[in-house]
Coordinates of C-alpha atoms in Angstrom, one line a residue:
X5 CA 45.8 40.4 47.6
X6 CA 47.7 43.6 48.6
X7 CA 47.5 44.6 51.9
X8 CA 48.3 48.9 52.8
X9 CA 47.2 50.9 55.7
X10 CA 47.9 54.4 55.6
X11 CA 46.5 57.1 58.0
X12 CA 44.0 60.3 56.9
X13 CA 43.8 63.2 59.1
X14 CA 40.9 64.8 58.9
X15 CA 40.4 68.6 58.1
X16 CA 40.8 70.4 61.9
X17 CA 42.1 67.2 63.5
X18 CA 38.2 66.5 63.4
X19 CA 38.2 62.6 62.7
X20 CA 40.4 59.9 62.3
X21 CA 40.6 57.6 59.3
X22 CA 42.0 54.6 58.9
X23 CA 42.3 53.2 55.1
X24 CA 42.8 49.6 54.1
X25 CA 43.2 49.2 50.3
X26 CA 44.7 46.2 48.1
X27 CA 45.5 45.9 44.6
X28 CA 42.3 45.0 42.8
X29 CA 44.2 44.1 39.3
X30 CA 46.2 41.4 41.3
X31 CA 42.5 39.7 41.6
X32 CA 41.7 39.6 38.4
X33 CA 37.6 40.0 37.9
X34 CA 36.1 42.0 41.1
X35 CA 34.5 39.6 42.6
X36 CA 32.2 39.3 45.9
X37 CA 33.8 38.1 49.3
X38 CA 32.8 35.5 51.5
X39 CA 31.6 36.9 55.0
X40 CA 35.0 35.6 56.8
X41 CA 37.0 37.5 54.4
X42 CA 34.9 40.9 55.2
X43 CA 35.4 40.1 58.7
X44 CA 39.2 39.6 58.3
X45 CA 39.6 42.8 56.2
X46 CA 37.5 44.5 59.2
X47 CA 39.3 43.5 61.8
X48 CA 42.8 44.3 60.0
X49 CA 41.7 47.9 59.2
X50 CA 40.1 48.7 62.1
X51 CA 41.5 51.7 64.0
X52 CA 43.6 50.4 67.2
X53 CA 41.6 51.9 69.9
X54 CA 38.6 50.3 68.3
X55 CA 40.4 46.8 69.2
X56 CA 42.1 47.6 72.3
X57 CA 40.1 49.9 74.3
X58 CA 36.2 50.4 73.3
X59 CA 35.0 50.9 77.1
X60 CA 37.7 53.5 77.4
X61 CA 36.9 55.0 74.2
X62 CA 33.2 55.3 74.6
X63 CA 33.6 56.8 78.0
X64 CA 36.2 59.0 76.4
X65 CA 33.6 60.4 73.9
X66 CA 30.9 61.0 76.0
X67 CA 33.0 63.4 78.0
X68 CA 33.0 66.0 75.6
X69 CA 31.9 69.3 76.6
X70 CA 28.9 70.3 74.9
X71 CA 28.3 74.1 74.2
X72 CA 24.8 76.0 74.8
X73 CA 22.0 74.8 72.6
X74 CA 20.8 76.7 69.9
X75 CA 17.4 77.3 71.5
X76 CA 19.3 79.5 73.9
X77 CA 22.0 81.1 71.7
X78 CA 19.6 81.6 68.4
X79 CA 17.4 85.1 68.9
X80 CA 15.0 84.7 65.8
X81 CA 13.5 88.4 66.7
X82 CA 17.5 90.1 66.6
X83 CA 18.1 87.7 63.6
X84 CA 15.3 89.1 61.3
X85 CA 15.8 92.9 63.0
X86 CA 19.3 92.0 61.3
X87 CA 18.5 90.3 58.2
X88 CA 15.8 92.5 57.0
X89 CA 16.2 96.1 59.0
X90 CA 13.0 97.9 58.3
X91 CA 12.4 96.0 55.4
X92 CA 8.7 94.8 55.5
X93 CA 9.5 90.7 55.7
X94 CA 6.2 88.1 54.8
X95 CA 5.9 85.3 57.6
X96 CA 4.4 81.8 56.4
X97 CA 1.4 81.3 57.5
X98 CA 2.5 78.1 60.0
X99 CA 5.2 80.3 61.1
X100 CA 3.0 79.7 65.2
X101 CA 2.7 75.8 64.4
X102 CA 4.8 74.3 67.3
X103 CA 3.2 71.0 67.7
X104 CA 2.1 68.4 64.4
X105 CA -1.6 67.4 64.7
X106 CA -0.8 64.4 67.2
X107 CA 0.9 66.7 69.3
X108 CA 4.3 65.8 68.4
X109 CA 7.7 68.4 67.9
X110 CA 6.9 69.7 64.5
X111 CA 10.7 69.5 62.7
X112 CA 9.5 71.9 60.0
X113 CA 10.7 75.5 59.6
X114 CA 9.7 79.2 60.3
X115 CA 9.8 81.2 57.1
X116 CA 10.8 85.0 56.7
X117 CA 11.0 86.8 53.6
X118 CA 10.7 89.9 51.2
X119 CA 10.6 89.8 47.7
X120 CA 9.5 87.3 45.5
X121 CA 11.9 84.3 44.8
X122 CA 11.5 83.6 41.7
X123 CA 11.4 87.1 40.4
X124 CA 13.6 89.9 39.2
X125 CA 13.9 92.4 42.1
X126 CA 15.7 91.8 45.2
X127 CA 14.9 88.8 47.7
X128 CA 16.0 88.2 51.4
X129 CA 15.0 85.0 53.3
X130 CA 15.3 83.9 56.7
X131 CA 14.5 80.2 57.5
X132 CA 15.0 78.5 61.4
X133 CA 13.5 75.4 62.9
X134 CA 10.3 75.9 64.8
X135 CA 11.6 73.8 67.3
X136 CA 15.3 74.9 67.7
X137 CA 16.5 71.8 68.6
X138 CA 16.5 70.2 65.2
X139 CA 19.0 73.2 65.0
X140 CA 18.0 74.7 61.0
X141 CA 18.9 77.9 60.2
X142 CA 19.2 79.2 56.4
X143 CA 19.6 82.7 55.5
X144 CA 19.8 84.2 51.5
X145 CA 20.3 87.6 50.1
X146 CA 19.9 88.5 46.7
X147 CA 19.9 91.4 44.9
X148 CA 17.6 92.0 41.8
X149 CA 18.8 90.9 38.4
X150 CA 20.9 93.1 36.3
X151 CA 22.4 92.8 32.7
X152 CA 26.4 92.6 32.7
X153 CA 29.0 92.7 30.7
X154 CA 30.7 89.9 31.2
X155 CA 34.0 91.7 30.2
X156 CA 33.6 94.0 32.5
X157 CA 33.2 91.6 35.6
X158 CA 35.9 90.8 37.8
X159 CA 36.6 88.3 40.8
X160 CA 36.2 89.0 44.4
X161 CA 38.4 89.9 46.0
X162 CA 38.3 88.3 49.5
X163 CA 40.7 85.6 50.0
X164 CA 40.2 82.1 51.7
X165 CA 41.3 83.0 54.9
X166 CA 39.4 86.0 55.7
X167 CA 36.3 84.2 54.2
X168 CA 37.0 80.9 56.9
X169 CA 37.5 84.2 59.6
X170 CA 33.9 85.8 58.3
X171 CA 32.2 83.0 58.4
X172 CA 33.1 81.4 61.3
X173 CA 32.3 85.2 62.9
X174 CA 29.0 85.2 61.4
X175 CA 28.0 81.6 62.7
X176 CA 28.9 82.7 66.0
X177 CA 27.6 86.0 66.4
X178 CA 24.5 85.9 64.1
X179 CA 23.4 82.5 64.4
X180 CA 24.4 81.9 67.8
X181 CA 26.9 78.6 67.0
X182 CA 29.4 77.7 69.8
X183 CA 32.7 78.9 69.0
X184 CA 34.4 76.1 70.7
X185 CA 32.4 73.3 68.6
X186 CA 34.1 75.2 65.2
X187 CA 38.0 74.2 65.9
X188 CA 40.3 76.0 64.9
X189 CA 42.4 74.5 61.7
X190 CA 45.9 72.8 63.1
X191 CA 48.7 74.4 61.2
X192 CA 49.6 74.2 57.7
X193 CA 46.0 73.1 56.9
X194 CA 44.2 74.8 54.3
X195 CA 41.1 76.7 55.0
X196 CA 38.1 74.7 54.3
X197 CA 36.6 76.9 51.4
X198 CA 35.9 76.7 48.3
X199 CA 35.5 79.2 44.9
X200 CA 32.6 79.5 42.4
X201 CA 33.3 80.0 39.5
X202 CA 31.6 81.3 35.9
X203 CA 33.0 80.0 32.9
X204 CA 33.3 81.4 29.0
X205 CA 33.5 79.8 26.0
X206 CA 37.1 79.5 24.7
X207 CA 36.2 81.6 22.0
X208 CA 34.8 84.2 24.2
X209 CA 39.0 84.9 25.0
X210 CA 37.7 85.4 28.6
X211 CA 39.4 84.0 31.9
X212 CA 36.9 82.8 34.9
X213 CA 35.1 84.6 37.0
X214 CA 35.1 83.8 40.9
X215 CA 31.5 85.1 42.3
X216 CA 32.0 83.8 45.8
X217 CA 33.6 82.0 48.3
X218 CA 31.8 78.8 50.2
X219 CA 33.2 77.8 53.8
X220 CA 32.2 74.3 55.0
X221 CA 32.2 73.7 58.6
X222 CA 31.7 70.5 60.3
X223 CA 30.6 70.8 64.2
X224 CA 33.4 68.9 66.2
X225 CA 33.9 68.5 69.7
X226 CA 37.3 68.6 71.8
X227 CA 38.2 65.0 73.6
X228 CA 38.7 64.9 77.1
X229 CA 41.6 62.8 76.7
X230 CA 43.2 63.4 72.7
X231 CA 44.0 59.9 70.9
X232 CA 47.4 59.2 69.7
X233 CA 47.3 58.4 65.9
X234 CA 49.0 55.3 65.5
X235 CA 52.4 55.3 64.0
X236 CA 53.0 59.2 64.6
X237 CA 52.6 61.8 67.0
X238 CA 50.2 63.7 65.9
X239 CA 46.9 63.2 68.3
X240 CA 43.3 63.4 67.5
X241 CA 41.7 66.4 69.7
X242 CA 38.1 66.7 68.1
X243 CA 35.5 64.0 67.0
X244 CA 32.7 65.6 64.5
X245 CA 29.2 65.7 65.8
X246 CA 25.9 66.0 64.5
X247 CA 25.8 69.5 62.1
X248 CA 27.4 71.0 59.4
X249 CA 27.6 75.1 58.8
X250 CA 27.7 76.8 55.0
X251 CA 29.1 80.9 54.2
X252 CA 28.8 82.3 51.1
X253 CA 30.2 85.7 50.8
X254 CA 31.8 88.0 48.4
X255 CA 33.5 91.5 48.8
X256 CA 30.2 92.9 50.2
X257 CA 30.3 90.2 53.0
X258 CA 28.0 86.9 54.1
X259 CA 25.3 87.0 51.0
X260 CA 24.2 83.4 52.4
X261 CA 24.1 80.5 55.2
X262 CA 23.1 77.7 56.1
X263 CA 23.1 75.2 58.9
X264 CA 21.8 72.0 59.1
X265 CA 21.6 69.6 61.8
X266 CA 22.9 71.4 64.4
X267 CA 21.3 69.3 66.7
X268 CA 20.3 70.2 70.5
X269 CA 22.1 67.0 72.0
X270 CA 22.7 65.9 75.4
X271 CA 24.2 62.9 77.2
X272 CA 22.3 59.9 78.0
X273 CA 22.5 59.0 81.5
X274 CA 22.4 55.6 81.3
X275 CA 25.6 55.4 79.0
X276 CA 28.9 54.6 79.8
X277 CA 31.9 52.5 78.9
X278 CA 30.3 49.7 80.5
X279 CA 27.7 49.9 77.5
X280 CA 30.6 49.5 75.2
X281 CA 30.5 46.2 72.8
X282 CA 33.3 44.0 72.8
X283 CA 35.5 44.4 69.4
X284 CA 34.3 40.9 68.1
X285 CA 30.8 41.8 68.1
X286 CA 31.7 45.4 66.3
X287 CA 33.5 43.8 63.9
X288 CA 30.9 40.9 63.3
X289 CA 28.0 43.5 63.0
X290 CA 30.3 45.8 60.2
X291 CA 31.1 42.3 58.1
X292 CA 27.6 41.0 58.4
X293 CA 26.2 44.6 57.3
X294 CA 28.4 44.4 54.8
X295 CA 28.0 40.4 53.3
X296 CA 24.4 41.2 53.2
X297 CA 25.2 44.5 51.1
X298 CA 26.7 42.4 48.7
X299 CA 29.7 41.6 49.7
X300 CA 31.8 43.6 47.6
X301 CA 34.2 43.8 45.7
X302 CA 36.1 46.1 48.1
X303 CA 38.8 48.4 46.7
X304 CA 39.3 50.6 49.9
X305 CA 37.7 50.6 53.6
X306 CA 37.8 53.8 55.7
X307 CA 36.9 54.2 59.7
X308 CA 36.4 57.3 61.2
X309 CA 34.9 57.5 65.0
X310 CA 32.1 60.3 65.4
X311 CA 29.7 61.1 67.9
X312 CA 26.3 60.3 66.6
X313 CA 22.9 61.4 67.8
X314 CA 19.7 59.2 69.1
X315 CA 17.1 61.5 68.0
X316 CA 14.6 61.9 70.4
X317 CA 11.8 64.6 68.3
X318 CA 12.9 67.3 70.6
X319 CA 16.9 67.1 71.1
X320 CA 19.3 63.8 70.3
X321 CA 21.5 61.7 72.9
X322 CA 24.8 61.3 72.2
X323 CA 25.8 58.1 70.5
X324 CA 29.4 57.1 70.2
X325 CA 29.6 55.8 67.3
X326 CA 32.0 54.9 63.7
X327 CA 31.6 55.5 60.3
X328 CA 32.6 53.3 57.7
X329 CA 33.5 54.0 54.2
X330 CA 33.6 51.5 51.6
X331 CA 34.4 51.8 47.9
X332 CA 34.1 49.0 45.5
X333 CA 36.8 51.0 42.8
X334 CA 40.2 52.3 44.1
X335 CA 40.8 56.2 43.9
X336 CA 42.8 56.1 40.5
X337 CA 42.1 53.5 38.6
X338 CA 43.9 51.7 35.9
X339 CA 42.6 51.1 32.7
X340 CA 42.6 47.5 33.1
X341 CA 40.3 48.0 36.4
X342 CA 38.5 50.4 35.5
X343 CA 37.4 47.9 32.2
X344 CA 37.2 45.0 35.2
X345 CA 34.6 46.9 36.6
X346 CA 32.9 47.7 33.5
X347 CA 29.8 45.7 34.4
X348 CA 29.4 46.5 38.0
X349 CA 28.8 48.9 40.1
X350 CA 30.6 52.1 41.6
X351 CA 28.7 52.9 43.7
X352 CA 30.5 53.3 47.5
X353 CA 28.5 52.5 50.9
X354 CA 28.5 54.3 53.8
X355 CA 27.4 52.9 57.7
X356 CA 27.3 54.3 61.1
X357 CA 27.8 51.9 63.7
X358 CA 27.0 52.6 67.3
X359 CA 30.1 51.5 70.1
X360 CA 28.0 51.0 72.2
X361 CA 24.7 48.2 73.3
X362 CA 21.1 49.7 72.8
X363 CA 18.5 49.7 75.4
X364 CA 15.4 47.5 74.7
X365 CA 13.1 50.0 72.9
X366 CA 16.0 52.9 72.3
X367 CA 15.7 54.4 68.5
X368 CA 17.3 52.6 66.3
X369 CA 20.1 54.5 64.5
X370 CA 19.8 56.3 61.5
X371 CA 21.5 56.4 58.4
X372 CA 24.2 59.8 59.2
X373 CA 23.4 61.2 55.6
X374 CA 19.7 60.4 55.6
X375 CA 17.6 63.7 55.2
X376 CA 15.7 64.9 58.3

């Protein structure tokens, strides 16, 4: 087996991975490891500081400074005065449902809108969370549908900087997002957007069409004390944190947003550095997790840390915390793997594991990706 490490740095210095990766066709068949093989290939790809220093680490994290919550920043009466100006706007009907029948935080959302979605004239909608500290917000403008010529279209104009400028303008001023938990992007890093595009048939003699520009923004938060990435001197500044932010626009400006699990968190007074785990039991619990996944095979293993969030129906508590990638099928695979793997699966696996020791009767921690 083929051992490499090599280091990822993550879009605005917001995580650090690690990547451990062997050569699968030196294996022959993909096969299963044994847990003590997981465990070995966990403790050789783990990040350093995950090794050396988790009390130092954890307290580390949880000295992050946390911006104002959205349930102080987000004004959902200025919002829709903005959105819809003196456009009539329809409010659904449990719009003034705060509490579910048992009296607990309902996480549901607060609908505004005019038009009808599904048909042909214009249609603006503005969503939010009743209770802002699930921390929801979607916004949509479209205009009513129109016949075109699809020679006669053309792309927008706006290019990928001044979209990552407008949207991270709108998110601040509109929606009330902390500017300092959307990092500026190091130097030389490409702005995190991306083009849509329509397509023609060849025949058609047409090129494509970009309609609009989507920026993706993942909430980070500064480090107290930035980490020194092993091996060169670059140092990790931000850790991302629970919520993610999405800008359409085109020439005409933001035509669409989203943010989703922008979550009103806060620290947890009973944590510390002394709640860390030792590095033997946090590698133990990622090979057991693992084992009893399957156990493989295992073409690549990724670590990034994170701040997680204990979710608490009203607001979360930070929760130091790693993610772990694992992919069963190596980025470019050869032909002779990629017949190897023929009759299994490609499926990759994903895990959040806490740093730290939970309280008797805490909340246990939820899968990162799971839908709220």
């Amino acid at each position: 087996m083929k051992l490499q490490q090599r280091m990822l740095w993550g879009v605005a210095a917001a995580g650090l991975a690690l990547a451990y990766s062997y050569d699968a066709g030196a294996q022959g068949e993909p096969r299963p490891l044994s847990r003590e093989e997981i465990a070995a290939m966990v403790r050789d790809t783990m990040p350093p500081i995950l090794k050396s220093d988790l009390p130092g680490l954890v307290d580390n994290l949880l000295s992050v400074p946390l911006g104002k919550p959205l349930s102080e920043t987000f004004d959902p009466s200025r919002a829709a005065g903005r959105v819809f100006g003196r456009l009539p706007r329809t409010f659904a009907a449990d719009c003034l449902r705060k509490t579910t029948p048992v009296g607990d935080p309902d996480q549901g959302d607060c609908t505004l809108s005019n038009g009808e979605e599904g048909g042909t004239g214009a249609y603006t909608r503005l969503s939010y969370s009743k209770n802002m500290g699930s921390g929801n917000i979607k916004f949509l403008k479209r205009g009513a549908v129109q016949d075109l010529d699809p020679g006669k279209l053309a792309s927008v104009k706006l290019g990928d900087a001044d979209a990552d400028k407008g949207a991270r303008e709108f998110l601040v001023s509109f929606f009330g997002l902390p500017a300092a938990e959307l990092p500026d992007l190091p130097a030389g890093v490409r702005p995190p957007v991306r083009s849509l595009l329509i397509g023609f048939d060849k025949k058609a003699g047409l090129a494509p069409i970009v309609i609009q520009k989507t920026v993706h923004l993942q909430r980070s938060f500064k480090l107290a004390k930035p980490i020194q990435v092993p091996g060169t001197k670059q140092m990790l500044t931000h850790v991302p944190g629970p919520g993610m932010a999405m800008v359409a626009l085109d020439d005409t400006g933001v035509i669409g947003a989203a943010v989703q699990d922008w979550q009103d968190v806060r620290r947890d007074p009973r944590m510390s550095g002394n709640s860390a785990k030792t590095s033997a039991d946090l590698i133990q619990e990622i090979a057991d997790d693992i084992y009893e996944e399957g156990g493989g095979p295992i073409a690549s293993m990724k670590f990034r840390i994170v701040l997680g969030s204990d979710w608490r129906g009203s607001h979360g508590l930070l929760l130091p915390a790693v993610q772990v990638f694992v992919a069963p099928v190596a980025n470019d695979p050869t032909e002779d793997q990629q017949q190897q793997m023929a009759r299994s699966t490609t499926a990759g696996m994903v895990r959040e594991y806490a740093l730290v020791r939970r309280l008797e009767g805490d909340i246990q921690q939820r899968d990162p990706f799971a839908a709220n």
